[in-house]
PDB file of C-alpha atoms in Angstrom:
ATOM      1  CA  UNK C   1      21.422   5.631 -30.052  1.00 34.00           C
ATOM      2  CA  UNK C   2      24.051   6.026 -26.991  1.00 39.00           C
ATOM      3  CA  UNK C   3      24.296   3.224 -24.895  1.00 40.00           C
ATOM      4  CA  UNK C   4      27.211   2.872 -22.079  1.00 43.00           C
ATOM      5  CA  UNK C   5      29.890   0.502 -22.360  1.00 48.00           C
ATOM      6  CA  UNK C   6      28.749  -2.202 -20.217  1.00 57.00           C
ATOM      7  CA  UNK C   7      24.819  -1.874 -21.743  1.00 65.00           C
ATOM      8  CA  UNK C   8      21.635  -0.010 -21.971  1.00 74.00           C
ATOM      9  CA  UNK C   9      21.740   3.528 -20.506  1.00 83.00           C
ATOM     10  CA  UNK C  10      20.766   3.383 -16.862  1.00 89.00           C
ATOM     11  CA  UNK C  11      16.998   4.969 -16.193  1.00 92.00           C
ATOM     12  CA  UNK C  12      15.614   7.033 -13.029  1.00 90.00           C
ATOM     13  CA  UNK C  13      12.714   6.787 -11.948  1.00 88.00           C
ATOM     14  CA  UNK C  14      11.196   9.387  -9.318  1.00 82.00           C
ATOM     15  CA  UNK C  15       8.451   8.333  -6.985  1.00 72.00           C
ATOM     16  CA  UNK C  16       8.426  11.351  -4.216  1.00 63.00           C
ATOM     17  CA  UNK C  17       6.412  14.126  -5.867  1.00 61.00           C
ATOM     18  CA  UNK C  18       5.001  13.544  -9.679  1.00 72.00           C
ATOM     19  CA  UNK C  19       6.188  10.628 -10.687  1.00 79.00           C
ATOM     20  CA  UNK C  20       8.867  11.044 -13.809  1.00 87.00           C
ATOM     21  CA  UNK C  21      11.937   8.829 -15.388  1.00 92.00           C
ATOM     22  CA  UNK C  22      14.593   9.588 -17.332  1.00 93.00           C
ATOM     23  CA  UNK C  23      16.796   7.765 -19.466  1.00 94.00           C
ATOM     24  CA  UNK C  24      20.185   9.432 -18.457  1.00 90.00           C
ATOM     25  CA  UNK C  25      19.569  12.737 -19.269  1.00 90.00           C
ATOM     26  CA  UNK C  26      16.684  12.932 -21.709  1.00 94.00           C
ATOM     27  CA  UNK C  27      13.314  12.920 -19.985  1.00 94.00           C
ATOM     28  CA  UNK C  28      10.601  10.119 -20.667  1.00 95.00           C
ATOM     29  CA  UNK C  29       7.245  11.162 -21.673  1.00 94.00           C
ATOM     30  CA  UNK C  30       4.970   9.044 -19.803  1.00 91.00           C
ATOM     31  CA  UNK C  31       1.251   9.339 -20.591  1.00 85.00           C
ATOM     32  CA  UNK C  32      -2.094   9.499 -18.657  1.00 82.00           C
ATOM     33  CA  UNK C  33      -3.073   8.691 -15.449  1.00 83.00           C
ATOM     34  CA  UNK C  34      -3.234   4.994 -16.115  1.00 86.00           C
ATOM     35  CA  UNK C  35       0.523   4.324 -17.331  1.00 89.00           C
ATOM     36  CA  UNK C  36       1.361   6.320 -14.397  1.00 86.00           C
ATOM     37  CA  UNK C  37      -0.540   4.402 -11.867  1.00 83.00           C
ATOM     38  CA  UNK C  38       0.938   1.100 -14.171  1.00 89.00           C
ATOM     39  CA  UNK C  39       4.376   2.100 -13.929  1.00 89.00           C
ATOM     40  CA  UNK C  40       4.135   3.184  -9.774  1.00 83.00           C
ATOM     41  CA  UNK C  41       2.954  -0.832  -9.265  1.00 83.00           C
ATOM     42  CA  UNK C  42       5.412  -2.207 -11.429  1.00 87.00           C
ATOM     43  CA  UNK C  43       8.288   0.340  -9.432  1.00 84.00           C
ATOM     44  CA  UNK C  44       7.466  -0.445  -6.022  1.00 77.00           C
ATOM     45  CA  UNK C  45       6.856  -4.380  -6.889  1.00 80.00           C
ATOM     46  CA  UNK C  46      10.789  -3.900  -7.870  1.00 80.00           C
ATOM     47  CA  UNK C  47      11.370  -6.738  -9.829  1.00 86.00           C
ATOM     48  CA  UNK C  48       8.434  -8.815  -8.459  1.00 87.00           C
ATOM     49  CA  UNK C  49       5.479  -9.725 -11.112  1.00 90.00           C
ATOM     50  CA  UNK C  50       2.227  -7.526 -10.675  1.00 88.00           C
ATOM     51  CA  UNK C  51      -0.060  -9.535 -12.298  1.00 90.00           C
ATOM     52  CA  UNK C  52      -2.794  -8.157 -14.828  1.00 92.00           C
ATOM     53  CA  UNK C  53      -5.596  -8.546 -11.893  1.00 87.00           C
ATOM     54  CA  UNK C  54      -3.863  -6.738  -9.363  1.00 85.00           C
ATOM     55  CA  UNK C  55      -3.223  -3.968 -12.301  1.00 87.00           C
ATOM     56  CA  UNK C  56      -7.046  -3.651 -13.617  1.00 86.00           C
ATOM     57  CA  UNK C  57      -8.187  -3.850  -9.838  1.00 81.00           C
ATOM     58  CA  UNK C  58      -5.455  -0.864  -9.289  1.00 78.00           C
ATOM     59  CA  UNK C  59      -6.895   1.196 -12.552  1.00 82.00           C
ATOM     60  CA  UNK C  60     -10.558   0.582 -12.508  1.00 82.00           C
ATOM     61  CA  UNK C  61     -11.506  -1.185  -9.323  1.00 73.00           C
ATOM     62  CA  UNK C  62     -14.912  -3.152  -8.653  1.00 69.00           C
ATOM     63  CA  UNK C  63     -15.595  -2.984 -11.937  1.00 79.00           C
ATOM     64  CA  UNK C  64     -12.910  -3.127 -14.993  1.00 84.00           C
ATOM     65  CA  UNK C  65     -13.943  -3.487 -18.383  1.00 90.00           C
ATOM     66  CA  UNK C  66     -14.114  -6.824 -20.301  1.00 92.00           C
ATOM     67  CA  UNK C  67     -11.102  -5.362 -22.232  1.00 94.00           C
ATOM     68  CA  UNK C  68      -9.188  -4.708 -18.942  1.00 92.00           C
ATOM     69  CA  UNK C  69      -6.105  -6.990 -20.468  1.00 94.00           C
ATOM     70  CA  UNK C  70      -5.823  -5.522 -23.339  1.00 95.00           C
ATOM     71  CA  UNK C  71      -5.781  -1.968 -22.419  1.00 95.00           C
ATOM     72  CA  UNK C  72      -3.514  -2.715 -19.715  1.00 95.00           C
ATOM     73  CA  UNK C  73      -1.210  -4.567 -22.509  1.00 96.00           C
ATOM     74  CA  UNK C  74      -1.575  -0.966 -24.624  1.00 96.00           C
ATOM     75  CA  UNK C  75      -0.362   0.970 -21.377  1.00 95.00           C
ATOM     76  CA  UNK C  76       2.343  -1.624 -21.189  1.00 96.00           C
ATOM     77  CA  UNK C  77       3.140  -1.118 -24.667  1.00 96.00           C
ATOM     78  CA  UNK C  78       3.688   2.682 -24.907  1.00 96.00           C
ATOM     79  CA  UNK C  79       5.669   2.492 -21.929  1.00 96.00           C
ATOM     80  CA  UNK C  80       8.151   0.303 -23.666  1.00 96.00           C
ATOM     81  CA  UNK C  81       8.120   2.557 -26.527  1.00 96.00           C
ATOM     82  CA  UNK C  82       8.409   5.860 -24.102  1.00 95.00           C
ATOM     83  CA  UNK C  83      11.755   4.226 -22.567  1.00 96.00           C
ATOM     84  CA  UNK C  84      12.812   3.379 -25.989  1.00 94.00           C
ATOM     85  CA  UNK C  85      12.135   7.188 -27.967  1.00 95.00           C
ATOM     86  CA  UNK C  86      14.097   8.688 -24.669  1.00 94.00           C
ATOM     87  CA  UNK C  87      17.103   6.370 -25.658  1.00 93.00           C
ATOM     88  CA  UNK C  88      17.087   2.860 -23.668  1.00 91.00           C
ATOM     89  CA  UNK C  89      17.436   0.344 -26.127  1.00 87.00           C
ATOM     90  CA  UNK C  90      17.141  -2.572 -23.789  1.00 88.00           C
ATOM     91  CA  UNK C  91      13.746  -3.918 -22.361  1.00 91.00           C
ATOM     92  CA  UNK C  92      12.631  -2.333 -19.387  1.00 94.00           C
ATOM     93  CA  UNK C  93       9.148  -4.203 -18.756  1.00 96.00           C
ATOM     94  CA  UNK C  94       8.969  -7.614 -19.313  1.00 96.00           C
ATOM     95  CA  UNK C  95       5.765  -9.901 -20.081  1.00 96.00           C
ATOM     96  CA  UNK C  96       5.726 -12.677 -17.378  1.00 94.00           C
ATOM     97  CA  UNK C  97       3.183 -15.582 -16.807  1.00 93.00           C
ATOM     98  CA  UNK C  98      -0.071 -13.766 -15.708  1.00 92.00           C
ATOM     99  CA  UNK C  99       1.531 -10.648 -15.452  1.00 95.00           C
ATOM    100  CA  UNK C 100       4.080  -8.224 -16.046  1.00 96.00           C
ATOM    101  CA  UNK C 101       7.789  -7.066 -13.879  1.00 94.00           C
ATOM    102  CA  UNK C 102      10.143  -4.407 -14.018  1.00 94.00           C
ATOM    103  CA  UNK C 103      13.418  -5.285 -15.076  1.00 93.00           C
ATOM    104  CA  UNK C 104      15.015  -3.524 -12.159  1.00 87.00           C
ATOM    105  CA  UNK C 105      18.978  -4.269 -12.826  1.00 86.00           C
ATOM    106  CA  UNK C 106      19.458  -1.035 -15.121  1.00 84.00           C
ATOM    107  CA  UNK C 107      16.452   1.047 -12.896  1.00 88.00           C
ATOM    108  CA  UNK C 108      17.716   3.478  -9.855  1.00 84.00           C
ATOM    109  CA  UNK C 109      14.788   5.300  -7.540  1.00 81.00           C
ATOM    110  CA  UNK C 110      15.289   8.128  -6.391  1.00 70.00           C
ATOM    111  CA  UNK C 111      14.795   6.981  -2.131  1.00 56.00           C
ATOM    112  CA  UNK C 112      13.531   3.847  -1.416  1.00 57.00           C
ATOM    113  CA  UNK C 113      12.452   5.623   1.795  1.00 53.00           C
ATOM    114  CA  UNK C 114      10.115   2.969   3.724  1.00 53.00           C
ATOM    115  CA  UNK C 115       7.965   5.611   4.772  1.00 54.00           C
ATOM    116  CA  UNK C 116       7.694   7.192   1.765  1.00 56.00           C
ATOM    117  CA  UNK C 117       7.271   4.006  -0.088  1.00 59.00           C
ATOM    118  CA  UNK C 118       4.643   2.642   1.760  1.00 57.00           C
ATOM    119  CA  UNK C 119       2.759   5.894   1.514  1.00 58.00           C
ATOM    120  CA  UNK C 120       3.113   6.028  -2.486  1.00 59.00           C
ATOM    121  CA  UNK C 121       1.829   1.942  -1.883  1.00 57.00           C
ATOM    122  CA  UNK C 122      -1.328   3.675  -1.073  1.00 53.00           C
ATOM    123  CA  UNK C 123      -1.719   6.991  -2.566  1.00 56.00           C
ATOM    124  CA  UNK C 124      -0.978   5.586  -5.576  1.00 53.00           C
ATOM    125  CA  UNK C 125      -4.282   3.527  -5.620  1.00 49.00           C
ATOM    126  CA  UNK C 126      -6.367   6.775  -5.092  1.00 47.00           C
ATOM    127  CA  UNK C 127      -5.278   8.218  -8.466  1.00 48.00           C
ATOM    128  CA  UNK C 128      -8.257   7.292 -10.166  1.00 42.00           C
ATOM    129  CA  UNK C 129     -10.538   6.274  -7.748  1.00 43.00           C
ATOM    130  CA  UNK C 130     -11.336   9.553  -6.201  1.00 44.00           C
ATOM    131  CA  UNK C 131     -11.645   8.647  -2.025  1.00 42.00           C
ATOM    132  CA  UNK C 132     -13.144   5.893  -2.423  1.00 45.00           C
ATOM    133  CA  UNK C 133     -11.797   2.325  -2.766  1.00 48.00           C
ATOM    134  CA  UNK C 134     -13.213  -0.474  -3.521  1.00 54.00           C
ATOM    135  CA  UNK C 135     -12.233  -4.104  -1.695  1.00 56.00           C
ATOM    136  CA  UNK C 136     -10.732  -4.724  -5.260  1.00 58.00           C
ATOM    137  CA  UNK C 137      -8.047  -1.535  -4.459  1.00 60.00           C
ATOM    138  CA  UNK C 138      -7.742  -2.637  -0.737  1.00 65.00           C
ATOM    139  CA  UNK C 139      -6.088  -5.779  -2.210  1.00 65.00           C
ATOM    140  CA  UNK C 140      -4.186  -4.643  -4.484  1.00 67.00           C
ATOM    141  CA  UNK C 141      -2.569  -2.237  -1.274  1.00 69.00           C
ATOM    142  CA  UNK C 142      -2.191  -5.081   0.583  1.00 74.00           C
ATOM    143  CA  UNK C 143      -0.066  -6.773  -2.340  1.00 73.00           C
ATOM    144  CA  UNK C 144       1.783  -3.740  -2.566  1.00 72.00           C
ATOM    145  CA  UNK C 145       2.379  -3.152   0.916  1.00 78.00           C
ATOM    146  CA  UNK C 146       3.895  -7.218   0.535  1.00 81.00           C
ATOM    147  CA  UNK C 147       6.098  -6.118  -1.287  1.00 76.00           C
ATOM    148  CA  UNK C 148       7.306  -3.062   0.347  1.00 76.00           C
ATOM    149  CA  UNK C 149       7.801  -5.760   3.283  1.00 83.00           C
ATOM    150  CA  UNK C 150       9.903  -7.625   1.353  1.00 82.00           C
ATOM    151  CA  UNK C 151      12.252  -4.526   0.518  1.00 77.00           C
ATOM    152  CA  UNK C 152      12.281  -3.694   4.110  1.00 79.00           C
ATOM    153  CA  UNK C 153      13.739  -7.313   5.216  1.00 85.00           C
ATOM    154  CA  UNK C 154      16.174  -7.521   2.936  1.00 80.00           C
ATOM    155  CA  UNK C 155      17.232  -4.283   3.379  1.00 78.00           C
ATOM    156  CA  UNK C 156      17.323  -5.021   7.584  1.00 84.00           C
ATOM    157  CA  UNK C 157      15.291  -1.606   7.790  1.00 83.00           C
ATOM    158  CA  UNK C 158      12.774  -2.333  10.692  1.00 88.00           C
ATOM    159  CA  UNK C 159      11.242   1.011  10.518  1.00 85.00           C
ATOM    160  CA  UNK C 160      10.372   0.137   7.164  1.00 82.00           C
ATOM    161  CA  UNK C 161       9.246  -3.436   8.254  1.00 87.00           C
ATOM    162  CA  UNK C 162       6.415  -2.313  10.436  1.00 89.00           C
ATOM    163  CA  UNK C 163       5.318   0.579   8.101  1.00 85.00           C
ATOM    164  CA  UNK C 164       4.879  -2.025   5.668  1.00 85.00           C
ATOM    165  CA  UNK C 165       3.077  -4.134   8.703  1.00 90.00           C
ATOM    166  CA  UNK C 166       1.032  -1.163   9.603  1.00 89.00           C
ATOM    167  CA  UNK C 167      -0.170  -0.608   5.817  1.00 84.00           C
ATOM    168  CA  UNK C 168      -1.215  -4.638   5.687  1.00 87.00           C
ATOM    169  CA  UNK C 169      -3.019  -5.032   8.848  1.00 88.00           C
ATOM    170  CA  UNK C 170      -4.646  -1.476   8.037  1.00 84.00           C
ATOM    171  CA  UNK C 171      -5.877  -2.552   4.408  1.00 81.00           C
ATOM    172  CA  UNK C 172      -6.652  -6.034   6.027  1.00 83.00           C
ATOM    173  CA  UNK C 173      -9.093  -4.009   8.244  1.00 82.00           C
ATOM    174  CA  UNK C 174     -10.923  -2.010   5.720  1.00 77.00           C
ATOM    175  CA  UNK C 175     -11.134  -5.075   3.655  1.00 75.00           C
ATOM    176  CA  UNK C 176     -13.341  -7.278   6.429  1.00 78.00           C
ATOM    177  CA  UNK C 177     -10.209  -9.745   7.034  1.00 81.00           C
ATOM    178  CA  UNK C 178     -10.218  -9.242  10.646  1.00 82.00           C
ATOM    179  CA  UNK C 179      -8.788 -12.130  12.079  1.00 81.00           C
ATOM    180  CA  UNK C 180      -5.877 -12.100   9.568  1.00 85.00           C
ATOM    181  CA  UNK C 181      -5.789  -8.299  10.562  1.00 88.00           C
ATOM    182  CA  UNK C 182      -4.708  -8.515  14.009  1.00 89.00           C
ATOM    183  CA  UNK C 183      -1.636 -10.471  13.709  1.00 91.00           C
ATOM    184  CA  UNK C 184      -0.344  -8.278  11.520  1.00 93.00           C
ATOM    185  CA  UNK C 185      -1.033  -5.290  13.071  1.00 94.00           C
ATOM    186  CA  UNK C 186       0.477  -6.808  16.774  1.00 94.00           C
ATOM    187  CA  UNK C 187       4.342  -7.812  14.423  1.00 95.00           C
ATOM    188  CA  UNK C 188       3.899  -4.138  13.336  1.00 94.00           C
ATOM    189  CA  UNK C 189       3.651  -2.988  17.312  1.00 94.00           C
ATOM    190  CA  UNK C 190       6.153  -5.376  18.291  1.00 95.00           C
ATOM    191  CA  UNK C 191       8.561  -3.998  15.618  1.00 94.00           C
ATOM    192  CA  UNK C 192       7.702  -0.545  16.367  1.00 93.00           C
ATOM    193  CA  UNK C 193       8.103  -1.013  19.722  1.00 94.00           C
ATOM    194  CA  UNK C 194      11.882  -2.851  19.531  1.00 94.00           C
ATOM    195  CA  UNK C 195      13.012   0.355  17.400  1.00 92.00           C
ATOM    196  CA  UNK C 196      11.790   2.513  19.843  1.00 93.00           C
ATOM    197  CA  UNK C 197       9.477   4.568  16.688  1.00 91.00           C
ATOM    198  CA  UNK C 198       7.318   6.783  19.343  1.00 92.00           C
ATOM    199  CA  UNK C 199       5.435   7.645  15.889  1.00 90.00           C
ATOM    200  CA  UNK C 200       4.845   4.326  15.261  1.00 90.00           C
ATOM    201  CA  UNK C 201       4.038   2.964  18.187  1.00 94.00           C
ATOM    202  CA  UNK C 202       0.947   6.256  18.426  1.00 93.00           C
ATOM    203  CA  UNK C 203      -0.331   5.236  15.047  1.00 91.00           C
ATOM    204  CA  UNK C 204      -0.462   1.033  15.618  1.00 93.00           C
ATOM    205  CA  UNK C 205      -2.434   2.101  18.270  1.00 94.00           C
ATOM    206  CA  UNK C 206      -4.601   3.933  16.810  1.00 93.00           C
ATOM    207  CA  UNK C 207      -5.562   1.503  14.561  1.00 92.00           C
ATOM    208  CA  UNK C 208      -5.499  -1.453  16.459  1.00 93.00           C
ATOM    209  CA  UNK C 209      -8.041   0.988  18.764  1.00 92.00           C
ATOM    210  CA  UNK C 210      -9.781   1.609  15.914  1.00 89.00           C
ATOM    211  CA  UNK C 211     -10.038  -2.524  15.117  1.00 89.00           C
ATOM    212  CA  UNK C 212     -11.646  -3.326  18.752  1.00 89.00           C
ATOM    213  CA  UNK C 213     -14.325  -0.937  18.435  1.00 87.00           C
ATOM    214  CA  UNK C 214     -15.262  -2.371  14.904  1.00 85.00           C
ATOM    215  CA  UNK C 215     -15.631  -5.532  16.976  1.00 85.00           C
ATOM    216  CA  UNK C 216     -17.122  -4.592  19.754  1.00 83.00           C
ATOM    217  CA  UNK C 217     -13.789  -5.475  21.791  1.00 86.00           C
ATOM    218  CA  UNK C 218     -14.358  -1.726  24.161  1.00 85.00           C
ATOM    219  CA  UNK C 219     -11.598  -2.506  26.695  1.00 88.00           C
ATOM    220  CA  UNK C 220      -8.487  -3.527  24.452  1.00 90.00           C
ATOM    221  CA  UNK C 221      -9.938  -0.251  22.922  1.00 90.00           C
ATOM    222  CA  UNK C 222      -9.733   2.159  25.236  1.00 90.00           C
ATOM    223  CA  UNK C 223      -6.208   0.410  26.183  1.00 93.00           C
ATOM    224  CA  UNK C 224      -4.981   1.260  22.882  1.00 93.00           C
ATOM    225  CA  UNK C 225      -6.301   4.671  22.705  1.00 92.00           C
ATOM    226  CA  UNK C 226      -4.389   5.424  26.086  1.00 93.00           C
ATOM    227  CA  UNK C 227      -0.849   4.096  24.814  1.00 94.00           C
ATOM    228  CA  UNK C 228      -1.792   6.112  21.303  1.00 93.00           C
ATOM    229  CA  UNK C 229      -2.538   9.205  23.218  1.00 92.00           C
ATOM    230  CA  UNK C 230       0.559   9.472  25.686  1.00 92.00           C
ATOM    231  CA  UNK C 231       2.678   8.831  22.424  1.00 91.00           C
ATOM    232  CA  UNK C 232       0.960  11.559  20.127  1.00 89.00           C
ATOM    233  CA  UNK C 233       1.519  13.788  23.357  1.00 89.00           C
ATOM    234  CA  UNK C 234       4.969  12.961  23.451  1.00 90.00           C
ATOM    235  CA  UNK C 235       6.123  13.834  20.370  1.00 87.00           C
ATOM    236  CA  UNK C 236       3.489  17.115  20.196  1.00 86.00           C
ATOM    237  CA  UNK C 237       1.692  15.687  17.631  1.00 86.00           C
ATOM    238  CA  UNK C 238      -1.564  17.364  17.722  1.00 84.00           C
ATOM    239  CA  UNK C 239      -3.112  16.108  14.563  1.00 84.00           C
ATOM    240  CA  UNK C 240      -2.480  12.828  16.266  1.00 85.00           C
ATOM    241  CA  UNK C 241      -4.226  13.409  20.222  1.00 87.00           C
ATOM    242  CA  UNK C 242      -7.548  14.604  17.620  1.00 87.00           C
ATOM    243  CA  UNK C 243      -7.821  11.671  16.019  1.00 88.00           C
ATOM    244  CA  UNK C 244      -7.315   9.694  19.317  1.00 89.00           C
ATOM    245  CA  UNK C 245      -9.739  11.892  20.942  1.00 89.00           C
ATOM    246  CA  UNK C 246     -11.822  11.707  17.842  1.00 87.00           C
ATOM    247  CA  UNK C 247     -11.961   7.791  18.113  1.00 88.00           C
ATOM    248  CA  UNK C 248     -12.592   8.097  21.866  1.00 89.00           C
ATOM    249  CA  UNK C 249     -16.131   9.225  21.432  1.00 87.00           C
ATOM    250  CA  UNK C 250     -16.746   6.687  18.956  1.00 84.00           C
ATOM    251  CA  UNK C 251     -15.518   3.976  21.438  1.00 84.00           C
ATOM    252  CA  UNK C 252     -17.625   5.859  24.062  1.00 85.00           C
ATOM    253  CA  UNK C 253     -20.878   5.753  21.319  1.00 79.00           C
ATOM    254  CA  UNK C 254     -20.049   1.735  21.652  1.00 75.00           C
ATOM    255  CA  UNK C 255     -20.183   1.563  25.130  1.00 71.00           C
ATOM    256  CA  UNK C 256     -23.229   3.181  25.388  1.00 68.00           C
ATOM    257  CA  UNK C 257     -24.624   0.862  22.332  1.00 62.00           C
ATOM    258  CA  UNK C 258     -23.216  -1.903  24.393  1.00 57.00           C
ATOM    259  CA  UNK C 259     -26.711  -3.824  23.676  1.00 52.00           C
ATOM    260  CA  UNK C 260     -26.152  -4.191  19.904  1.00 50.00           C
ATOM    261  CA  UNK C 261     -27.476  -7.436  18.720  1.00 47.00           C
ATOM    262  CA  UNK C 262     -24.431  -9.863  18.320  1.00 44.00           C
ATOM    263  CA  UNK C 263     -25.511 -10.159  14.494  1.00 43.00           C
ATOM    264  CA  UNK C 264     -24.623  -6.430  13.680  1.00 45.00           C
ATOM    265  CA  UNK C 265     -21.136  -6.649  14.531  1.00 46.00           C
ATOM    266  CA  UNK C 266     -18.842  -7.642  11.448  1.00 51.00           C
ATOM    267  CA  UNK C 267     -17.513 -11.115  10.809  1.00 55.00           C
ATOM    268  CA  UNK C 268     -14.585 -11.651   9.212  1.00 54.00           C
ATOM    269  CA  UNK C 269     -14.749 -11.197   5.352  1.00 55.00           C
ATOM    270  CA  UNK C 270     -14.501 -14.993   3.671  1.00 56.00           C
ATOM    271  CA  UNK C 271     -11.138 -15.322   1.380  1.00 57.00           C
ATOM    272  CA  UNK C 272     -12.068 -15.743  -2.394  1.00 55.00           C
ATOM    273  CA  UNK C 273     -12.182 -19.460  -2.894  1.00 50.00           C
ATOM    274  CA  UNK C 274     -11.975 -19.835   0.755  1.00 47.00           C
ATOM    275  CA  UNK C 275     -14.744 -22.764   1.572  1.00 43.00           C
TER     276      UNK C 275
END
């Protein structure tokens, strides 16, 4: 088996598009859906563990099966032994407690694009679910989105930063954390807004629009719809004034429901464990 002279042959992995690896030049075969989707996490946690919960929340949602770990450790297995037929002899997964990490020092991708990355964070989660996710897959975003965060810091990429922001505060919404929503979501504006990202700025808005309504909160609202729609204008993005003007009549269906009974409109989700 080749190896170079200082180890293992080096592997490439490839995130944008299908997602592939090779192990210098010889292609590995990865499997179904769910070693994909296994291997995406375990990439974009770079080095970080992704533990088995995060993983069977990621693969089967709401509800995985009572053999959840030890399909996942199968998965896990013919990964290893993919890496290993296409000629890395070293390890390239390794077991850790409650989970399992990529051994990143031998691993290139090919752009760690913030953007792209944070994008892939959540399109990777919709690979088996369909369009739906469950609060199970919201969390598991989130976890990857903390990690994509982490990237971006070190890294001193701020675009990246509040992408990563942007991608927590919006899975914090869809998951009923709304008060731990809005903090995040205001860093990822504040970022945004230092870097001068016009795109960035329209789309925090939008959200942070779309999180007053959910509450009730109409002003702050329509504020945020008004900053979101002078930036989508700005930059001709007309996919972007629709949705604005798209949220706009919800926000004006709120106003005119502006006598909903306080105990219709949602309360912030209680942690697991939380007491």
């Amino acid at each position: 088996m080749e190896t170079t002279g200082t180890g293992p042959r080096p592997i490439a992995v490839t995130l944008l598009g299908p997602l592939s690896a090779r192990v210098g030049e010889e292609p590995v075969t990865i499997g179904g859906p769910r070693q994909r989707l296994i291997l995406s996490l375990l990439v974009l946690a770079w080095g970080d563990v992704v533990s088995v919960g995060t993983l069977a929340d990621a693969v089967w949602g709401e509800r995985p099966p009572a053999s959840a770990r030890t399909r996942i450790a199968v998965c896990i297995g013919t990964l290893r032994k993919a890496f290993r037929a296409a000629g890395h002899d070293g390890p390239v997964i390794a077991t850790a407690p409650g989970g399992y990490r990529l051994l990143t020092e031998r691993v290139s991708v090919d752009a760690f694009d913030f953007d792209a990355l944070t994008t892939v964070a959540y399109d990777a989660l919709y690979r088996l679910a369909g369009d739906h996710l469950g609060r199970e897959r919201f969390e598991a975003a989130e976890e990857l989105y903390g990690h994509v965060l982490r990237l971006a810091r070190e890294q001193g990429d701020l675009t990246g930063e509040a992408r990563a922001l942007l991608g927590i505060g919006r899975t914090r919404v869809e998951s009923g954390y709304f008060d731990e929503a809005e903090a995040v979501l205001l860093d990822s504006l504040c970022v945004a807004e230092d870097v001068g990202d016009t795109v960035l700025v329209a789309e925090v808005n939008l959200v942070l629009a779309r999180y007053c309504r959910m509450l009730r909160r109409t002003v702050p609202a329509g504020e945020h719809l008004m900053v979101a729609h002078r930036a989508f204008r700005q930059i001709g993005s007309a996919a972007g004034v629709q949705q604005v003007a798209q949220e706009t009549g919800l926000l004006a269906e709120c106003v005119a429901d502006s006598l909903l009974p306080l105990d219709l409109i949602p309360r912030q989700r209680p942690r697991p464990g939380a007491r």
